[in-house]
Amino acid sequence: MRFSSLLATALFVATSHIASAQQGYEFEVYDAEIVPKGSTEIELISNYVANGLKASDEGLYATHHALRSSIEFSRTLSGWLQGSVYLTTNSTPGNGFAYVGNRAKLTAVAPSRWNLPFDLGLANEVSYARQGFAEYRWAYELTPILAKSLGPVTLVLNPAFERGLRGSEKHYIDLEPRGKVAFGLGDDASMAMEYYGGLGGIGENYSLGEQRHQVFARFQTEINKHFEFGLGLGRGLTRSSDKWVLVTTVEYKRKH
């Protein structure tokens, strides 16, 4: 299937089935680059909520002092297509360790031969979550990826659109934009400021206090040719956001 056909198919699906993914288990802005064909990646993303929500009116578990983890297995299928699967877990005081759910993602990127003025990609993601851990049991997310490098500075925008497939009476298209500004520190490391938002569904008219707005400062570096390590600190800006979140990432890459 050609890249343009995949884009058209994904957009068609999105207009009829857009859903909300599990929130807070993976703070990641998707880049419009994938590793070479045949490569395998394994990434462990963990975050600890040092100061979070102690109650929820959505029937969800509180996030205060939660340790949330997501392990991702990715395989590059072609020069423009990558597939990923996730396993997510949660651990909170008094409730112990729990399996949360799974996700599957297919990411397509525009080939370099198109010579676009910016990098372009599209991620399609389906997720399942156990009751109490996410608003929807089944969800679908469509995330356009726009990126531009200007010397050592890289700008990335993910205007994500989401909607529940099952497990909720709501049928709004949720807006959850993400983005980052990254500054390269040589070939092996970078510093970035990241933003994660949850604006609510189109037509719901959430107040600013009901919306989620979080900013993160993150450092990423290569340990060797196979491993990368990242560390980030996030601050919530509204009463519906976790106030302080510490994020770590460990990624293993193997090229064939």
PDB file of C-alpha atoms in Angstrom:
ATOM      1  CA  MET A   1       0.000   0.000   0.000  1.00  0.00           C
ATOM      2  CA  ARG A   2       1.351   3.410  -0.942  1.00  0.00           C
ATOM      3  CA  PHE A   3       1.897   6.042   1.770  1.00  0.00           C
ATOM      4  CA  SER A   4      -0.768   8.336   0.300  1.00  0.00           C
ATOM      5  CA  SER A   5      -3.300   5.481   0.369  1.00  0.00           C
ATOM      6  CA  LEU A   6      -2.477   4.779   4.021  1.00  0.00           C
ATOM      7  CA  LEU A   7      -3.030   8.434   4.894  1.00  0.00           C
ATOM      8  CA  ALA A   8      -6.408   8.459   3.172  1.00  0.00           C
ATOM      9  CA  THR A   9      -7.489   5.238   4.881  1.00  0.00           C
ATOM     10  CA  ALA A  10      -6.449   6.489   8.322  1.00  0.00           C
ATOM     11  CA  LEU A  11      -8.296   9.775   7.871  1.00  0.00           C
ATOM     12  CA  PHE A  12     -11.443   7.948   6.811  1.00  0.00           C
ATOM     13  CA  VAL A  13     -11.291   5.694   9.867  1.00  0.00           C
ATOM     14  CA  ALA A  14     -10.668   8.671  12.136  1.00  0.00           C
ATOM     15  CA  THR A  15     -13.817  10.495  11.093  1.00  0.00           C
ATOM     16  CA  SER A  16     -15.955   7.603  12.297  1.00  0.00           C
ATOM     17  CA  HIS A  17     -13.937   6.071  15.169  1.00  0.00           C
ATOM     18  CA  ILE A  18     -11.660   8.403  17.135  1.00  0.00           C
ATOM     19  CA  ALA A  19     -10.936   7.567  20.752  1.00  0.00           C
ATOM     20  CA  SER A  20      -9.099   8.378  23.971  1.00  0.00           C
ATOM     21  CA  ALA A  21      -5.951   6.478  24.927  1.00  0.00           C
ATOM     22  CA  GLN A  22      -4.720   5.664  28.433  1.00  0.00           C
ATOM     23  CA  GLN A  23      -3.655   8.937  30.027  1.00  0.00           C
ATOM     24  CA  GLY A  24      -0.429   9.430  31.948  1.00  0.00           C
ATOM     25  CA  TYR A  25       1.288   6.143  31.098  1.00  0.00           C
ATOM     26  CA  GLU A  26       3.497   7.480  28.349  1.00  0.00           C
ATOM     27  CA  PHE A  27       4.660  11.086  28.110  1.00  0.00           C
ATOM     28  CA  GLU A  28       6.100  11.113  24.598  1.00  0.00           C
ATOM     29  CA  VAL A  29       5.980  13.514  21.676  1.00  0.00           C
ATOM     30  CA  TYR A  30       6.073  11.454  18.463  1.00  0.00           C
ATOM     31  CA  ASP A  31       8.866  12.371  16.017  1.00  0.00           C
ATOM     32  CA  ALA A  32       8.497  12.192  12.233  1.00  0.00           C
ATOM     33  CA  GLU A  33      11.547   9.909  11.949  1.00  0.00           C
ATOM     34  CA  ILE A  34      11.853   6.137  12.219  1.00  0.00           C
ATOM     35  CA  VAL A  35      14.921   3.903  12.421  1.00  0.00           C
ATOM     36  CA  PRO A  36      16.037   1.916   9.321  1.00  0.00           C
ATOM     37  CA  LYS A  37      14.014  -1.007   7.979  1.00  0.00           C
ATOM     38  CA  GLY A  38      14.423  -4.205   9.993  1.00  0.00           C
ATOM     39  CA  SER A  39      15.418  -2.411  13.204  1.00  0.00           C
ATOM     40  CA  THR A  40      13.951  -3.368  16.577  1.00  0.00           C
ATOM     41  CA  GLU A  41      13.412  -1.040  19.538  1.00  0.00           C
ATOM     42  CA  ILE A  42      12.450  -1.808  23.130  1.00  0.00           C
ATOM     43  CA  GLU A  43      11.624   1.162  25.353  1.00  0.00           C
ATOM     44  CA  LEU A  44      10.652   1.317  29.021  1.00  0.00           C
ATOM     45  CA  ILE A  45       8.946   4.574  30.010  1.00  0.00           C
ATOM     46  CA  SER A  46       8.178   5.067  33.715  1.00  0.00           C
ATOM     47  CA  ASN A  47       6.808   8.022  35.635  1.00  0.00           C
ATOM     48  CA  TYR A  48       6.265   8.694  39.304  1.00  0.00           C
ATOM     49  CA  VAL A  49       3.555  11.171  40.353  1.00  0.00           C
ATOM     50  CA  ALA A  50       5.128  12.943  43.313  1.00  0.00           C
ATOM     51  CA  ASN A  51       2.123  15.250  43.728  1.00  0.00           C
ATOM     52  CA  GLY A  52      -1.012  14.257  41.844  1.00  0.00           C
ATOM     53  CA  LEU A  53      -4.783  14.004  41.958  1.00  0.00           C
ATOM     54  CA  LYS A  54      -6.067  12.437  45.169  1.00  0.00           C
ATOM     55  CA  ALA A  55      -9.639  11.954  43.922  1.00  0.00           C
ATOM     56  CA  SER A  56     -11.397  11.634  40.569  1.00  0.00           C
ATOM     57  CA  ASP A  57     -14.969  12.341  39.503  1.00  0.00           C
ATOM     58  CA  GLU A  58     -14.595  10.103  36.432  1.00  0.00           C
ATOM     59  CA  GLY A  59     -14.556   6.834  38.390  1.00  0.00           C
ATOM     60  CA  LEU A  60     -10.804   6.491  37.917  1.00  0.00           C
ATOM     61  CA  TYR A  61      -8.132   5.643  40.461  1.00  0.00           C
ATOM     62  CA  ALA A  62      -6.294   8.546  42.073  1.00  0.00           C
ATOM     63  CA  THR A  63      -2.863   9.298  40.622  1.00  0.00           C
ATOM     64  CA  HIS A  64      -1.145  10.665  43.742  1.00  0.00           C
ATOM     65  CA  HIS A  65       2.107   8.710  44.363  1.00  0.00           C
ATOM     66  CA  ALA A  66       1.365   6.375  41.441  1.00  0.00           C
ATOM     67  CA  LEU A  67       4.210   4.634  39.602  1.00  0.00           C
ATOM     68  CA  ARG A  68       3.094   4.128  35.993  1.00  0.00           C
ATOM     69  CA  SER A  69       5.074   2.207  33.387  1.00  0.00           C
ATOM     70  CA  SER A  70       4.797   1.383  29.713  1.00  0.00           C
ATOM     71  CA  ILE A  71       7.039  -1.045  27.841  1.00  0.00           C
ATOM     72  CA  GLU A  72       7.037  -0.657  24.051  1.00  0.00           C
ATOM     73  CA  PHE A  73       8.250  -3.099  21.388  1.00  0.00           C
ATOM     74  CA  SER A  74       8.720  -1.561  17.917  1.00  0.00           C
ATOM     75  CA  ARG A  75       9.735  -2.951  14.545  1.00  0.00           C
ATOM     76  CA  THR A  76      10.428  -0.933  11.400  1.00  0.00           C
ATOM     77  CA  LEU A  77       8.522  -2.641   8.582  1.00  0.00           C
ATOM     78  CA  SER A  78       9.703  -0.482   5.681  1.00  0.00           C
ATOM     79  CA  GLY A  79      11.455   2.792   5.027  1.00  0.00           C
ATOM     80  CA  TRP A  80       8.270   4.683   5.964  1.00  0.00           C
ATOM     81  CA  LEU A  81       6.261   2.349   8.249  1.00  0.00           C
ATOM     82  CA  GLN A  82       6.781   1.211  11.859  1.00  0.00           C
ATOM     83  CA  GLY A  83       4.623  -0.998  14.086  1.00  0.00           C
ATOM     84  CA  SER A  84       4.590  -0.905  17.912  1.00  0.00           C
ATOM     85  CA  VAL A  85       2.848  -2.739  20.769  1.00  0.00           C
ATOM     86  CA  TYR A  86       2.715  -1.633  24.422  1.00  0.00           C
ATOM     87  CA  LEU A  87       2.070  -3.187  27.820  1.00  0.00           C
ATOM     88  CA  THR A  88       1.117  -0.756  30.625  1.00  0.00           C
ATOM     89  CA  THR A  89       1.158  -1.205  34.408  1.00  0.00           C
ATOM     90  CA  ASN A  90       0.370   0.834  37.508  1.00  0.00           C
ATOM     91  CA  SER A  91       1.397   0.706  41.163  1.00  0.00           C
ATOM     92  CA  THR A  92      -0.147   2.843  43.926  1.00  0.00           C
ATOM     93  CA  PRO A  93       0.130   2.824  47.739  1.00  0.00           C
ATOM     94  CA  GLY A  94      -2.495   0.523  49.204  1.00  0.00           C
ATOM     95  CA  ASN A  95      -3.432  -1.056  45.854  1.00  0.00           C
ATOM     96  CA  GLY A  96      -0.119  -2.593  44.817  1.00  0.00           C
ATOM     97  CA  PHE A  97       0.995  -3.551  41.319  1.00  0.00           C
ATOM     98  CA  ALA A  98      -1.642  -3.912  38.585  1.00  0.00           C
ATOM     99  CA  TYR A  99      -1.862  -4.699  34.889  1.00  0.00           C
ATOM    100  CA  VAL A 100      -3.519  -1.759  33.109  1.00  0.00           C
ATOM    101  CA  GLY A 101      -3.846  -2.650  29.453  1.00  0.00           C
ATOM    102  CA  ASN A 102      -2.290  -2.802  26.000  1.00  0.00           C
ATOM    103  CA  ARG A 103      -1.869  -0.564  22.974  1.00  0.00           C
ATOM    104  CA  ALA A 104      -0.930  -1.073  19.331  1.00  0.00           C
ATOM    105  CA  LYS A 105       0.391   1.705  17.081  1.00  0.00           C
ATOM    106  CA  LEU A 106       1.166   2.033  13.382  1.00  0.00           C
ATOM    107  CA  THR A 107       3.297   5.039  12.381  1.00  0.00           C
ATOM    108  CA  ALA A 108       3.835   6.191   8.798  1.00  0.00           C
ATOM    109  CA  VAL A 109       6.280   8.945   7.791  1.00  0.00           C
ATOM    110  CA  ALA A 110       6.699  10.836   4.530  1.00  0.00           C
ATOM    111  CA  PRO A 111       9.677   9.549   2.490  1.00  0.00           C
ATOM    112  CA  SER A 112      12.625  11.945   2.197  1.00  0.00           C
ATOM    113  CA  ARG A 113      12.328  11.831  -1.617  1.00  0.00           C
ATOM    114  CA  TRP A 114       9.146  13.922  -1.345  1.00  0.00           C
ATOM    115  CA  ASN A 115      11.374  16.890  -0.394  1.00  0.00           C
ATOM    116  CA  LEU A 116       8.738  18.489   1.830  1.00  0.00           C
ATOM    117  CA  PRO A 117       9.557  21.773   3.624  1.00  0.00           C
ATOM    118  CA  PHE A 118       8.934  19.964   6.934  1.00  0.00           C
ATOM    119  CA  ASP A 119       8.887  16.372   8.235  1.00  0.00           C
ATOM    120  CA  LEU A 120       5.447  14.743   8.145  1.00  0.00           C
ATOM    121  CA  GLY A 121       4.028  11.610   9.753  1.00  0.00           C
ATOM    122  CA  LEU A 122       0.820  10.007  10.993  1.00  0.00           C
ATOM    123  CA  ALA A 123       0.348   7.648  13.968  1.00  0.00           C
ATOM    124  CA  ASN A 124      -2.721   5.427  14.426  1.00  0.00           C
ATOM    125  CA  GLU A 125      -3.161   3.840  17.853  1.00  0.00           C
ATOM    126  CA  VAL A 126      -5.713   1.446  19.368  1.00  0.00           C
ATOM    127  CA  SER A 127      -5.740   0.870  23.135  1.00  0.00           C
ATOM    128  CA  TYR A 128      -7.419  -1.283  25.769  1.00  0.00           C
ATOM    129  CA  ALA A 129      -7.502  -0.403  29.485  1.00  0.00           C
ATOM    130  CA  ARG A 130      -9.041  -2.104  32.496  1.00  0.00           C
ATOM    131  CA  GLN A 131     -11.860  -0.329  34.280  1.00  0.00           C
ATOM    132  CA  GLY A 132     -10.704   2.414  36.653  1.00  0.00           C
ATOM    133  CA  PHE A 133      -7.455   3.175  34.828  1.00  0.00           C
ATOM    134  CA  ALA A 134      -8.769   5.117  31.822  1.00  0.00           C
ATOM    135  CA  GLU A 135     -11.960   6.836  30.751  1.00  0.00           C
ATOM    136  CA  TYR A 136     -12.523   4.357  27.899  1.00  0.00           C
ATOM    137  CA  ARG A 137     -12.084   0.578  27.841  1.00  0.00           C
ATOM    138  CA  TRP A 138     -11.319   0.666  24.105  1.00  0.00           C
ATOM    139  CA  ALA A 139      -9.915   3.723  22.363  1.00  0.00           C
ATOM    140  CA  TYR A 140      -8.475   4.980  19.087  1.00  0.00           C
ATOM    141  CA  GLU A 141      -6.073   7.894  18.623  1.00  0.00           C
ATOM    142  CA  LEU A 142      -5.068   9.657  15.412  1.00  0.00           C
ATOM    143  CA  THR A 143      -1.917  11.798  15.705  1.00  0.00           C
ATOM    144  CA  PRO A 144      -0.581  13.887  12.830  1.00  0.00           C
ATOM    145  CA  ILE A 145       3.154  14.578  13.243  1.00  0.00           C
ATOM    146  CA  LEU A 146       4.724  17.835  12.041  1.00  0.00           C
ATOM    147  CA  ALA A 147       8.428  18.557  12.612  1.00  0.00           C
ATOM    148  CA  LYS A 148      11.044  21.041  11.468  1.00  0.00           C
ATOM    149  CA  SER A 149      14.775  21.230  12.225  1.00  0.00           C
ATOM    150  CA  LEU A 150      16.549  24.582  12.242  1.00  0.00           C
ATOM    151  CA  GLY A 151      20.189  23.892  12.955  1.00  0.00           C
ATOM    152  CA  PRO A 152      20.473  22.424  16.468  1.00  0.00           C
ATOM    153  CA  VAL A 153      16.805  23.268  17.236  1.00  0.00           C
ATOM    154  CA  THR A 154      13.941  20.890  16.404  1.00  0.00           C
ATOM    155  CA  LEU A 155      10.250  21.814  16.624  1.00  0.00           C
ATOM    156  CA  VAL A 156       7.648  19.022  16.814  1.00  0.00           C
ATOM    157  CA  LEU A 157       3.834  19.246  16.978  1.00  0.00           C
ATOM    158  CA  ASN A 158       1.374  16.384  17.622  1.00  0.00           C
ATOM    159  CA  PRO A 159      -2.241  17.666  17.315  1.00  0.00           C
ATOM    160  CA  ALA A 160      -3.836  14.404  18.544  1.00  0.00           C
ATOM    161  CA  PHE A 161      -7.530  13.592  18.040  1.00  0.00           C
ATOM    162  CA  GLU A 162      -9.172  10.924  20.217  1.00  0.00           C
ATOM    163  CA  ARG A 163     -12.519   9.273  20.899  1.00  0.00           C
ATOM    164  CA  GLY A 164     -13.776   6.305  22.900  1.00  0.00           C
ATOM    165  CA  LEU A 165     -14.819   3.148  21.072  1.00  0.00           C
ATOM    166  CA  ARG A 166     -16.286   1.352  24.064  1.00  0.00           C
ATOM    167  CA  GLY A 167     -16.666   1.815  27.815  1.00  0.00           C
ATOM    168  CA  SER A 168     -18.174   5.309  27.859  1.00  0.00           C
ATOM    169  CA  GLU A 169     -21.421   6.974  26.836  1.00  0.00           C
ATOM    170  CA  LYS A 170     -19.474   9.945  25.465  1.00  0.00           C
ATOM    171  CA  HIS A 171     -18.973  10.379  21.744  1.00  0.00           C
ATOM    172  CA  TYR A 172     -16.986  13.590  21.627  1.00  0.00           C
ATOM    173  CA  ILE A 173     -13.814  13.957  19.613  1.00  0.00           C
ATOM    174  CA  ASP A 174     -11.218  14.820  22.265  1.00  0.00           C
ATOM    175  CA  LEU A 175      -8.369  17.223  21.590  1.00  0.00           C
ATOM    176  CA  GLU A 176      -5.041  16.293  23.224  1.00  0.00           C
ATOM    177  CA  PRO A 177      -2.229  18.314  21.623  1.00  0.00           C
ATOM    178  CA  ARG A 178       1.436  17.624  22.363  1.00  0.00           C
ATOM    179  CA  GLY A 179       4.609  19.363  21.260  1.00  0.00           C
ATOM    180  CA  LYS A 180       8.252  20.060  22.035  1.00  0.00           C
ATOM    181  CA  VAL A 181      11.187  22.306  21.335  1.00  0.00           C
ATOM    182  CA  ALA A 182      14.462  20.339  21.473  1.00  0.00           C
ATOM    183  CA  PHE A 183      18.036  21.653  21.399  1.00  0.00           C
ATOM    184  CA  GLY A 184      20.774  19.266  20.274  1.00  0.00           C
ATOM    185  CA  LEU A 185      23.872  18.929  22.460  1.00  0.00           C
ATOM    186  CA  GLY A 186      26.250  17.448  19.921  1.00  0.00           C
ATOM    187  CA  ASP A 187      25.385  14.130  18.268  1.00  0.00           C
ATOM    188  CA  ASP A 188      24.522  12.176  21.404  1.00  0.00           C
ATOM    189  CA  ALA A 189      22.280  14.297  23.647  1.00  0.00           C
ATOM    190  CA  SER A 190      19.501  16.882  23.693  1.00  0.00           C
ATOM    191  CA  MET A 191      17.505  19.099  26.029  1.00  0.00           C
ATOM    192  CA  ALA A 192      13.807  19.710  25.398  1.00  0.00           C
ATOM    193  CA  MET A 193      10.775  21.576  26.684  1.00  0.00           C
ATOM    194  CA  GLU A 194       7.606  19.553  26.131  1.00  0.00           C
ATOM    195  CA  TYR A 195       3.897  20.330  26.409  1.00  0.00           C
ATOM    196  CA  TYR A 196       0.981  17.912  26.963  1.00  0.00           C
ATOM    197  CA  GLY A 197      -2.627  19.087  26.877  1.00  0.00           C
ATOM    198  CA  GLY A 198      -6.106  17.679  27.390  1.00  0.00           C
ATOM    199  CA  LEU A 199      -8.664  20.204  26.164  1.00  0.00           C
ATOM    200  CA  GLY A 200     -11.734  17.981  26.393  1.00  0.00           C
ATOM    201  CA  GLY A 201     -14.150  17.009  23.653  1.00  0.00           C
ATOM    202  CA  ILE A 202     -15.196  19.264  20.818  1.00  0.00           C
ATOM    203  CA  GLY A 203     -18.402  20.944  21.981  1.00  0.00           C
ATOM    204  CA  GLU A 204     -17.887  20.216  25.696  1.00  0.00           C
ATOM    205  CA  ASN A 205     -16.480  23.694  26.458  1.00  0.00           C
ATOM    206  CA  TYR A 206     -14.293  22.690  29.392  1.00  0.00           C
ATOM    207  CA  SER A 207     -13.125  25.556  31.584  1.00  0.00           C
ATOM    208  CA  LEU A 208      -9.367  26.138  31.910  1.00  0.00           C
ATOM    209  CA  GLY A 209      -9.371  24.506  35.361  1.00  0.00           C
ATOM    210  CA  GLU A 210     -11.027  21.366  33.948  1.00  0.00           C
ATOM    211  CA  GLN A 211      -8.459  21.041  31.176  1.00  0.00           C
ATOM    212  CA  ARG A 212      -5.068  19.309  31.538  1.00  0.00           C
ATOM    213  CA  HIS A 213      -1.962  21.363  30.801  1.00  0.00           C
ATOM    214  CA  GLN A 214       1.505  20.057  31.694  1.00  0.00           C
ATOM    215  CA  VAL A 215       5.019  21.175  30.751  1.00  0.00           C
ATOM    216  CA  PHE A 216       8.158  19.019  31.017  1.00  0.00           C
ATOM    217  CA  ALA A 217      11.881  19.682  30.942  1.00  0.00           C
ATOM    218  CA  ARG A 218      13.663  16.604  29.563  1.00  0.00           C
ATOM    219  CA  PHE A 219      17.252  15.492  28.997  1.00  0.00           C
ATOM    220  CA  GLN A 220      18.018  12.655  26.559  1.00  0.00           C
ATOM    221  CA  THR A 221      21.399  11.038  25.864  1.00  0.00           C
ATOM    222  CA  GLU A 222      22.950   8.004  24.173  1.00  0.00           C
ATOM    223  CA  ILE A 223      24.826   5.661  26.501  1.00  0.00           C
ATOM    224  CA  ASN A 224      26.279   3.617  23.631  1.00  0.00           C
ATOM    225  CA  LYS A 225      25.196   2.570  20.124  1.00  0.00           C
ATOM    226  CA  HIS A 226      22.394   0.403  21.548  1.00  0.00           C
ATOM    227  CA  PHE A 227      21.078   2.262  24.615  1.00  0.00           C
ATOM    228  CA  GLU A 228      19.547   5.692  25.286  1.00  0.00           C
ATOM    229  CA  PHE A 229      18.502   7.200  28.607  1.00  0.00           C
ATOM    230  CA  GLY A 230      16.140  10.076  29.323  1.00  0.00           C
ATOM    231  CA  LEU A 231      15.109  11.993  32.438  1.00  0.00           C
ATOM    232  CA  GLY A 232      12.320  14.565  32.711  1.00  0.00           C
ATOM    233  CA  LEU A 233      10.441  16.626  35.285  1.00  0.00           C
ATOM    234  CA  GLY A 234       6.884  17.785  34.640  1.00  0.00           C
ATOM    235  CA  ARG A 235       4.717  20.472  36.200  1.00  0.00           C
ATOM    236  CA  GLY A 236       0.910  20.608  35.971  1.00  0.00           C
ATOM    237  CA  LEU A 237      -0.572  24.038  35.357  1.00  0.00           C
ATOM    238  CA  THR A 238      -4.254  23.440  36.212  1.00  0.00           C
ATOM    239  CA  ARG A 239      -6.183  21.800  39.054  1.00  0.00           C
ATOM    240  CA  SER A 240      -7.053  18.819  36.820  1.00  0.00           C
ATOM    241  CA  SER A 241      -3.374  18.097  36.111  1.00  0.00           C
ATOM    242  CA  ASP A 242      -0.874  16.141  38.203  1.00  0.00           C
ATOM    243  CA  LYS A 243       1.323  18.819  39.781  1.00  0.00           C
ATOM    244  CA  TRP A 244       4.731  17.109  39.764  1.00  0.00           C
ATOM    245  CA  VAL A 245       5.732  14.097  37.652  1.00  0.00           C
ATOM    246  CA  LEU A 246       9.183  12.514  37.276  1.00  0.00           C
ATOM    247  CA  VAL A 247       9.753  10.600  34.017  1.00  0.00           C
ATOM    248  CA  THR A 248      12.519   8.185  33.017  1.00  0.00           C
ATOM    249  CA  THR A 249      13.073   6.388  29.696  1.00  0.00           C
ATOM    250  CA  VAL A 250      15.438   3.560  28.817  1.00  0.00           C
ATOM    251  CA  GLU A 251      15.567   2.545  25.148  1.00  0.00           C
ATOM    252  CA  TYR A 252      17.357  -0.341  23.449  1.00  0.00           C
ATOM    253  CA  LYS A 253      17.897  -0.296  19.669  1.00  0.00           C
ATOM    254  CA  ARG A 254      19.156  -3.054  17.444  1.00  0.00           C
ATOM    255  CA  LYS A 255      19.744  -2.472  13.733  1.00  0.00           C
ATOM    256  CA  HIS A 256      19.833  -5.339  11.257  1.00  0.00           C
TER     257      HIS A 256
END
